Coordinates of C-alpha atoms in Angstrom, one line a residue:
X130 CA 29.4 -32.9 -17.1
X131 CA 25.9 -32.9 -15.3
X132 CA 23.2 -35.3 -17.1
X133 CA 21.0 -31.6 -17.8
X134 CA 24.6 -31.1 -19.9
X135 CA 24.7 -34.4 -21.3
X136 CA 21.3 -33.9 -22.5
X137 CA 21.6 -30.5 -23.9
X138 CA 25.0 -32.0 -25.7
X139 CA 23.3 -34.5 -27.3
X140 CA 20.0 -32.6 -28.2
X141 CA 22.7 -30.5 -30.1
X142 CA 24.2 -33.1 -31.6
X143 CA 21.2 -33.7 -33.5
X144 CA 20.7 -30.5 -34.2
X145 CA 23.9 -30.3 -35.7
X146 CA 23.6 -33.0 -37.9
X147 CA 19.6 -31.8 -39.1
X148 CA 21.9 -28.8 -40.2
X149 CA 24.1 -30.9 -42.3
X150 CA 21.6 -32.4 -44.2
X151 CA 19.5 -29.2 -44.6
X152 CA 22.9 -27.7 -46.2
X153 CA 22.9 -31.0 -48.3
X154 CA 19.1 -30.3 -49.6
X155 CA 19.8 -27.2 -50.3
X156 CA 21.8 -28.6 -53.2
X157 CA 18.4 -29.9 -54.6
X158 CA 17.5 -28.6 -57.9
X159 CA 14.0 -27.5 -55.8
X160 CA 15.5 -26.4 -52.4
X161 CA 13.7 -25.5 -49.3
X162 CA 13.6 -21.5 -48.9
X163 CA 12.5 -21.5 -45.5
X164 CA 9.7 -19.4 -46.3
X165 CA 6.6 -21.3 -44.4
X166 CA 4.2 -21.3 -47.2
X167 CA 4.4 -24.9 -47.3
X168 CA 4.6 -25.6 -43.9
X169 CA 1.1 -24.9 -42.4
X170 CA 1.1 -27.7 -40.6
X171 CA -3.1 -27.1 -39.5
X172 CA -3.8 -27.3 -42.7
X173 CA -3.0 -30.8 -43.5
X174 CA -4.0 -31.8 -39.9
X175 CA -0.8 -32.4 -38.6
X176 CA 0.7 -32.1 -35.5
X177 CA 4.4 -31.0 -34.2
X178 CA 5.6 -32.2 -31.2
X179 CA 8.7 -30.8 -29.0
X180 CA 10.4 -33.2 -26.1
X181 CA 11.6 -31.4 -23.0
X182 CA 14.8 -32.1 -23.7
X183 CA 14.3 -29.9 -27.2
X184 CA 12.6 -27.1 -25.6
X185 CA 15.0 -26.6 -22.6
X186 CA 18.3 -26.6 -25.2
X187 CA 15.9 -24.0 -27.4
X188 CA 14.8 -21.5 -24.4
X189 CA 18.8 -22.2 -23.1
X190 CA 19.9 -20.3 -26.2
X191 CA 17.9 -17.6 -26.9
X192 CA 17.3 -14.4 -24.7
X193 CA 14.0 -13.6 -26.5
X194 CA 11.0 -14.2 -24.9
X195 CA 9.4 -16.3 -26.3
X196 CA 5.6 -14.9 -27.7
X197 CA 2.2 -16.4 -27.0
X198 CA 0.8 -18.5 -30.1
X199 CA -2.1 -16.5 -31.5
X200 CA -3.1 -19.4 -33.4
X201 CA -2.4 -23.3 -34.6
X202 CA 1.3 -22.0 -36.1
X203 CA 4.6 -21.1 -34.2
X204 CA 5.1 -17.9 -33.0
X205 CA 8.4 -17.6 -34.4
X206 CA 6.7 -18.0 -38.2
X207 CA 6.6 -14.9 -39.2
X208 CA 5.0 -13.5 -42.5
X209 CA 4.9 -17.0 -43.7

């Protein structure tokens, strides 16, 4: 395994285990629905970072293109 492979194993080891414990809060009486209403992150001035590492093992896995930003949320929030 190259180190670009390591990488992208370990970046989706994490990834893996942020699923597990968004499965686990689901459980919660008041679970996240994923919806984005709560998540304008502009709003409450704050800002999201991605390391190269996460947006390489993100543009690895999808065959979308990815769309311009039109504004201060992701372009992949969409009617939230």
């Amino acid at each position: 395994m190259n180190r670009d492979e390591q990488i992208a194993a370990k970046v989706e080891a994490v990834y893996r285990w942020i699923e597990a414990e968004i499965e686990r809060a689901a459980a919660h009486p008041r679970p996240c629905g994923q919806c984005g209403r709560c998540c304008d992150f502009e709003a409450f001035d704050h800002r999201l970072y991605v390391t190269s590492a996460e947006l390489a093992h993100f543009t690895s896995r999808t065959r979308l293109a990815i769309p311009p930003s039109a504004g201060p949320r992701c372009p992949w929030n969409i009617d939230g």
